[in-house]
Amino acid sequence: MDHRKAVKQYSRSSADQEEPLPHELRPIETLDMTMNYLLHNIVNRSEIPNENLLEWYHFLWDRTRSIRKDITQQQLCDVKSVALMETCTRFHIHCSTRLCELDRHAFDPKLNDENLMKCLQSLEHMYGDLHVKGVQCPNEPEFRSYQILMNLNEGDILWYAFQITKNYCHRHQS
């Protein structure tokens, strides 16, 4: 096996599973290298004629989910971990359009949207934690708008949009 090309597979946590050992968790630099490898060597394979899009999707979903899990387990919250979470979010947005014509048994748009929402919720918490530290993430308005678009049918979405706009404007006037 070429260890430079090996990418950690996602494994679901179970109730009887102990906390991960330190050597099982990847530091932010390794997570960043992993994401860069996926972006430069795997993502563009979806454009190759006759590429199996389901295998492509499941491989990338699994590996990006593993990155998200490492971020969550280590409670990482800095600009680099936010950027990784934003990339995972963009992956699910891309798949929503790229794979929408596939059979629903092969690509489940509802499951993809659930993962997209989990990414957006993680980002919302990370942005909030970073605001407390005085850190502003450059892509926050973009991802807040995705959150709004994903929740257009919710009754309180206008209130939410008003609150984040008010808070964002307040931080930039100070």
PDB file of C-alpha atoms in Angstrom:
ATOM      1  CA  MET A   1       0.000   0.000   0.000  1.00  0.00           C
ATOM      2  CA  ASP A   2       1.181   3.506  -0.820  1.00  0.00           C
ATOM      3  CA  HIS A   3       0.698   5.338   2.501  1.00  0.00           C
ATOM      4  CA  ARG A   4       0.818   8.702   0.711  1.00  0.00           C
ATOM      5  CA  LYS A   5      -2.424   7.736  -1.045  1.00  0.00           C
ATOM      6  CA  ALA A   6      -4.164   5.949   1.815  1.00  0.00           C
ATOM      7  CA  VAL A   7      -7.178   7.884   3.089  1.00  0.00           C
ATOM      8  CA  LYS A   8      -8.798   7.000   6.400  1.00  0.00           C
ATOM      9  CA  GLN A   9     -12.167   5.338   5.993  1.00  0.00           C
ATOM     10  CA  TYR A  10     -15.126   6.474   8.075  1.00  0.00           C
ATOM     11  CA  SER A  11     -16.181   4.228  10.929  1.00  0.00           C
ATOM     12  CA  ARG A  12     -19.410   4.810  12.788  1.00  0.00           C
ATOM     13  CA  SER A  13     -19.152   5.352  16.529  1.00  0.00           C
ATOM     14  CA  SER A  14     -21.006   2.874  18.670  1.00  0.00           C
ATOM     15  CA  ALA A  15     -22.249   3.100  22.229  1.00  0.00           C
ATOM     16  CA  ASP A  16     -19.726   0.561  23.504  1.00  0.00           C
ATOM     17  CA  GLN A  17     -16.799   2.142  21.660  1.00  0.00           C
ATOM     18  CA  GLU A  18     -14.273   3.866  23.858  1.00  0.00           C
ATOM     19  CA  GLU A  19     -12.838   7.276  23.067  1.00  0.00           C
ATOM     20  CA  PRO A  20     -10.456   7.134  20.106  1.00  0.00           C
ATOM     21  CA  LEU A  21      -6.801   6.759  20.913  1.00  0.00           C
ATOM     22  CA  PRO A  22      -4.627   9.778  20.116  1.00  0.00           C
ATOM     23  CA  HIS A  23      -2.860   7.947  17.284  1.00  0.00           C
ATOM     24  CA  GLU A  24      -6.227   7.281  15.631  1.00  0.00           C
ATOM     25  CA  LEU A  25      -6.991  10.994  15.239  1.00  0.00           C
ATOM     26  CA  ARG A  26      -5.417  13.068  12.506  1.00  0.00           C
ATOM     27  CA  PRO A  27      -4.090  16.546  13.323  1.00  0.00           C
ATOM     28  CA  ILE A  28      -5.415  19.493  11.318  1.00  0.00           C
ATOM     29  CA  GLU A  29      -2.377  19.459   8.984  1.00  0.00           C
ATOM     30  CA  THR A  30      -3.052  15.829   8.059  1.00  0.00           C
ATOM     31  CA  LEU A  31      -6.760  16.508   7.581  1.00  0.00           C
ATOM     32  CA  ASP A  32      -5.848  19.397   5.277  1.00  0.00           C
ATOM     33  CA  MET A  33      -3.442  17.200   3.271  1.00  0.00           C
ATOM     34  CA  THR A  34      -6.141  14.519   3.026  1.00  0.00           C
ATOM     35  CA  MET A  35      -8.706  16.990   1.724  1.00  0.00           C
ATOM     36  CA  ASN A  36      -6.218  18.393  -0.787  1.00  0.00           C
ATOM     37  CA  TYR A  37      -5.482  14.885  -2.035  1.00  0.00           C
ATOM     38  CA  LEU A  38      -9.212  14.203  -2.475  1.00  0.00           C
ATOM     39  CA  LEU A  39      -9.765  17.509  -4.273  1.00  0.00           C
ATOM     40  CA  HIS A  40      -6.814  17.148  -6.630  1.00  0.00           C
ATOM     41  CA  ASN A  41      -6.980  13.421  -7.352  1.00  0.00           C
ATOM     42  CA  ILE A  42     -10.525  12.156  -6.830  1.00  0.00           C
ATOM     43  CA  VAL A  43     -13.117  14.926  -7.208  1.00  0.00           C
ATOM     44  CA  ASN A  44     -12.420  15.553 -10.893  1.00  0.00           C
ATOM     45  CA  ARG A  45     -12.902  11.858 -11.706  1.00  0.00           C
ATOM     46  CA  SER A  46     -16.663  12.502 -11.867  1.00  0.00           C
ATOM     47  CA  GLU A  47     -16.056  14.138 -15.268  1.00  0.00           C
ATOM     48  CA  ILE A  48     -14.351  11.069 -16.773  1.00  0.00           C
ATOM     49  CA  PRO A  49     -16.636   9.298 -19.268  1.00  0.00           C
ATOM     50  CA  ASN A  50     -17.989   5.979 -17.949  1.00  0.00           C
ATOM     51  CA  GLU A  51     -16.779   6.723 -14.412  1.00  0.00           C
ATOM     52  CA  ASN A  52     -18.996   4.994 -11.878  1.00  0.00           C
ATOM     53  CA  LEU A  53     -20.540   8.030 -10.180  1.00  0.00           C
ATOM     54  CA  LEU A  54     -21.983   5.979  -7.352  1.00  0.00           C
ATOM     55  CA  GLU A  55     -18.618   4.575  -6.383  1.00  0.00           C
ATOM     56  CA  TRP A  56     -17.138   8.074  -6.741  1.00  0.00           C
ATOM     57  CA  TYR A  57     -19.833   9.574  -4.498  1.00  0.00           C
ATOM     58  CA  HIS A  58     -19.682   6.858  -1.846  1.00  0.00           C
ATOM     59  CA  PHE A  59     -15.889   6.982  -1.676  1.00  0.00           C
ATOM     60  CA  LEU A  60     -15.829  10.768  -1.291  1.00  0.00           C
ATOM     61  CA  TRP A  61     -18.786  10.817   1.094  1.00  0.00           C
ATOM     62  CA  ASP A  62     -17.066   8.249   3.289  1.00  0.00           C
ATOM     63  CA  ARG A  63     -13.715  10.070   3.326  1.00  0.00           C
ATOM     64  CA  THR A  64     -15.171  13.552   3.884  1.00  0.00           C
ATOM     65  CA  ARG A  65     -17.358  12.124   6.651  1.00  0.00           C
ATOM     66  CA  SER A  66     -14.208  10.737   8.248  1.00  0.00           C
ATOM     67  CA  ILE A  67     -12.616  14.198   8.123  1.00  0.00           C
ATOM     68  CA  ARG A  68     -15.722  15.711   9.727  1.00  0.00           C
ATOM     69  CA  LYS A  69     -15.660  13.064  12.440  1.00  0.00           C
ATOM     70  CA  ASP A  70     -12.008  13.803  13.273  1.00  0.00           C
ATOM     71  CA  ILE A  71     -12.801  17.527  13.486  1.00  0.00           C
ATOM     72  CA  THR A  72     -15.743  16.844  15.804  1.00  0.00           C
ATOM     73  CA  GLN A  73     -13.954  14.347  18.035  1.00  0.00           C
ATOM     74  CA  GLN A  74     -11.026  16.700  18.561  1.00  0.00           C
ATOM     75  CA  GLN A  75     -13.330  19.706  18.951  1.00  0.00           C
ATOM     76  CA  LEU A  76     -11.249  21.576  16.398  1.00  0.00           C
ATOM     77  CA  CYS A  77     -12.415  25.120  15.852  1.00  0.00           C
ATOM     78  CA  ASP A  78     -10.081  27.355  13.915  1.00  0.00           C
ATOM     79  CA  VAL A  79      -9.972  28.866  10.450  1.00  0.00           C
ATOM     80  CA  LYS A  80      -8.417  25.711   8.937  1.00  0.00           C
ATOM     81  CA  SER A  81     -11.028  23.352  10.376  1.00  0.00           C
ATOM     82  CA  VAL A  82     -13.783  25.723   9.245  1.00  0.00           C
ATOM     83  CA  ALA A  83     -12.326  25.691   5.716  1.00  0.00           C
ATOM     84  CA  LEU A  84     -12.373  21.880   5.730  1.00  0.00           C
ATOM     85  CA  MET A  85     -15.994  21.839   6.900  1.00  0.00           C
ATOM     86  CA  GLU A  86     -16.874  24.363   4.200  1.00  0.00           C
ATOM     87  CA  THR A  87     -15.305  22.077   1.585  1.00  0.00           C
ATOM     88  CA  CYS A  88     -17.357  19.130   2.872  1.00  0.00           C
ATOM     89  CA  THR A  89     -20.449  21.329   2.590  1.00  0.00           C
ATOM     90  CA  ARG A  90     -19.600  22.280  -0.985  1.00  0.00           C
ATOM     91  CA  PHE A  91     -19.189  18.593  -1.820  1.00  0.00           C
ATOM     92  CA  HIS A  92     -22.783  17.893  -0.774  1.00  0.00           C
ATOM     93  CA  ILE A  93     -24.053  20.947  -2.641  1.00  0.00           C
ATOM     94  CA  HIS A  94     -22.208  19.806  -5.772  1.00  0.00           C
ATOM     95  CA  CYS A  95     -23.607  16.294  -5.457  1.00  0.00           C
ATOM     96  CA  SER A  96     -27.144  17.663  -5.141  1.00  0.00           C
ATOM     97  CA  THR A  97     -26.905  18.968  -8.689  1.00  0.00           C
ATOM     98  CA  ARG A  98     -24.378  16.569 -10.252  1.00  0.00           C
ATOM     99  CA  LEU A  99     -26.168  13.384  -9.174  1.00  0.00           C
ATOM    100  CA  CYS A 100     -29.810  14.505  -9.134  1.00  0.00           C
ATOM    101  CA  GLU A 101     -30.701  12.472 -12.224  1.00  0.00           C
ATOM    102  CA  LEU A 102     -29.432   9.170 -10.834  1.00  0.00           C
ATOM    103  CA  ASP A 103     -31.834   6.525  -9.570  1.00  0.00           C
ATOM    104  CA  ARG A 104     -33.012   7.307  -6.023  1.00  0.00           C
ATOM    105  CA  HIS A 105     -31.907   3.865  -4.855  1.00  0.00           C
ATOM    106  CA  ALA A 106     -28.392   4.705  -5.996  1.00  0.00           C
ATOM    107  CA  PHE A 107     -28.168   8.339  -4.885  1.00  0.00           C
ATOM    108  CA  ASP A 108     -30.507   9.405  -2.105  1.00  0.00           C
ATOM    109  CA  PRO A 109     -30.918  13.198  -2.304  1.00  0.00           C
ATOM    110  CA  LYS A 110     -32.618  13.247   1.098  1.00  0.00           C
ATOM    111  CA  LEU A 111     -29.623  11.557   2.754  1.00  0.00           C
ATOM    112  CA  ASN A 112     -27.283  13.935   0.935  1.00  0.00           C
ATOM    113  CA  ASP A 113     -29.352  16.905   2.182  1.00  0.00           C
ATOM    114  CA  GLU A 114     -29.211  15.530   5.740  1.00  0.00           C
ATOM    115  CA  ASN A 115     -25.409  15.454   5.536  1.00  0.00           C
ATOM    116  CA  LEU A 116     -25.409  18.931   4.022  1.00  0.00           C
ATOM    117  CA  MET A 117     -27.498  20.182   6.948  1.00  0.00           C
ATOM    118  CA  LYS A 118     -25.136  18.523   9.453  1.00  0.00           C
ATOM    119  CA  CYS A 119     -22.227  20.335   7.817  1.00  0.00           C
ATOM    120  CA  LEU A 120     -24.102  23.642   7.931  1.00  0.00           C
ATOM    121  CA  GLN A 121     -25.032  23.131  11.587  1.00  0.00           C
ATOM    122  CA  SER A 122     -21.413  22.364  12.462  1.00  0.00           C
ATOM    123  CA  LEU A 123     -20.345  25.500  10.639  1.00  0.00           C
ATOM    124  CA  GLU A 124     -22.922  27.570  12.495  1.00  0.00           C
ATOM    125  CA  HIS A 125     -21.476  26.421  15.833  1.00  0.00           C
ATOM    126  CA  MET A 126     -17.901  26.926  14.663  1.00  0.00           C
ATOM    127  CA  TYR A 127     -18.633  30.452  13.408  1.00  0.00           C
ATOM    128  CA  GLY A 128     -20.260  31.277  16.751  1.00  0.00           C
ATOM    129  CA  ASP A 129     -17.315  29.923  18.737  1.00  0.00           C
ATOM    130  CA  LEU A 130     -14.860  31.863  16.596  1.00  0.00           C
ATOM    131  CA  HIS A 131     -16.871  35.083  16.947  1.00  0.00           C
ATOM    132  CA  VAL A 132     -16.381  34.849  20.714  1.00  0.00           C
ATOM    133  CA  LYS A 133     -12.626  34.807  20.031  1.00  0.00           C
ATOM    134  CA  GLY A 134     -12.936  37.775  17.659  1.00  0.00           C
ATOM    135  CA  VAL A 135     -12.266  35.701  14.531  1.00  0.00           C
ATOM    136  CA  GLN A 136     -14.301  36.318  11.380  1.00  0.00           C
ATOM    137  CA  CYS A 137     -14.311  33.651   8.668  1.00  0.00           C
ATOM    138  CA  PRO A 138     -14.252  35.075   5.132  1.00  0.00           C
ATOM    139  CA  ASN A 139     -16.831  32.630   3.703  1.00  0.00           C
ATOM    140  CA  GLU A 140     -19.333  32.886   6.544  1.00  0.00           C
ATOM    141  CA  PRO A 141     -21.922  34.974   4.633  1.00  0.00           C
ATOM    142  CA  GLU A 142     -21.912  32.438   1.792  1.00  0.00           C
ATOM    143  CA  PHE A 143     -22.554  29.498   4.099  1.00  0.00           C
ATOM    144  CA  ARG A 144     -25.129  31.377   6.166  1.00  0.00           C
ATOM    145  CA  SER A 145     -27.015  31.960   2.898  1.00  0.00           C
ATOM    146  CA  TYR A 146     -26.948  28.203   2.183  1.00  0.00           C
ATOM    147  CA  GLN A 147     -28.440  27.650   5.638  1.00  0.00           C
ATOM    148  CA  ILE A 148     -31.238  30.076   4.779  1.00  0.00           C
ATOM    149  CA  LEU A 149     -31.869  28.448   1.391  1.00  0.00           C
ATOM    150  CA  MET A 150     -32.039  24.993   2.944  1.00  0.00           C
ATOM    151  CA  ASN A 151     -34.640  26.220   5.449  1.00  0.00           C
ATOM    152  CA  LEU A 152     -36.917  28.366   3.285  1.00  0.00           C
ATOM    153  CA  ASN A 153     -39.974  26.337   4.368  1.00  0.00           C
ATOM    154  CA  GLU A 154     -39.298  26.887   8.075  1.00  0.00           C
ATOM    155  CA  GLY A 155     -41.507  29.449   9.789  1.00  0.00           C
ATOM    156  CA  ASP A 156     -38.728  31.266  11.622  1.00  0.00           C
ATOM    157  CA  ILE A 157     -36.236  31.520   8.759  1.00  0.00           C
ATOM    158  CA  LEU A 158     -36.866  35.244   8.222  1.00  0.00           C
ATOM    159  CA  TRP A 159     -36.185  35.901  11.907  1.00  0.00           C
ATOM    160  CA  TYR A 160     -32.975  33.825  11.637  1.00  0.00           C
ATOM    161  CA  ALA A 161     -31.889  35.735   8.509  1.00  0.00           C
ATOM    162  CA  PHE A 162     -32.570  39.049  10.236  1.00  0.00           C
ATOM    163  CA  GLN A 163     -30.580  38.018  13.324  1.00  0.00           C
ATOM    164  CA  ILE A 164     -27.491  36.882  11.434  1.00  0.00           C
ATOM    165  CA  THR A 165     -27.608  39.973   9.213  1.00  0.00           C
ATOM    166  CA  LYS A 166     -27.939  42.241  12.263  1.00  0.00           C
ATOM    167  CA  ASN A 167     -25.092  40.470  14.081  1.00  0.00           C
ATOM    168  CA  TYR A 168     -22.859  40.486  10.990  1.00  0.00           C
ATOM    169  CA  CYS A 169     -23.444  44.206  10.364  1.00  0.00           C
ATOM    170  CA  HIS A 170     -22.863  45.005  14.055  1.00  0.00           C
ATOM    171  CA  ARG A 171     -19.499  43.206  14.063  1.00  0.00           C
ATOM    172  CA  HIS A 172     -18.347  45.064  10.950  1.00  0.00           C
ATOM    173  CA  GLN A 173     -19.389  48.504  12.197  1.00  0.00           C
ATOM    174  CA  SER A 174     -17.304  48.149  15.356  1.00  0.00           C
TER     175      SER A 174
END
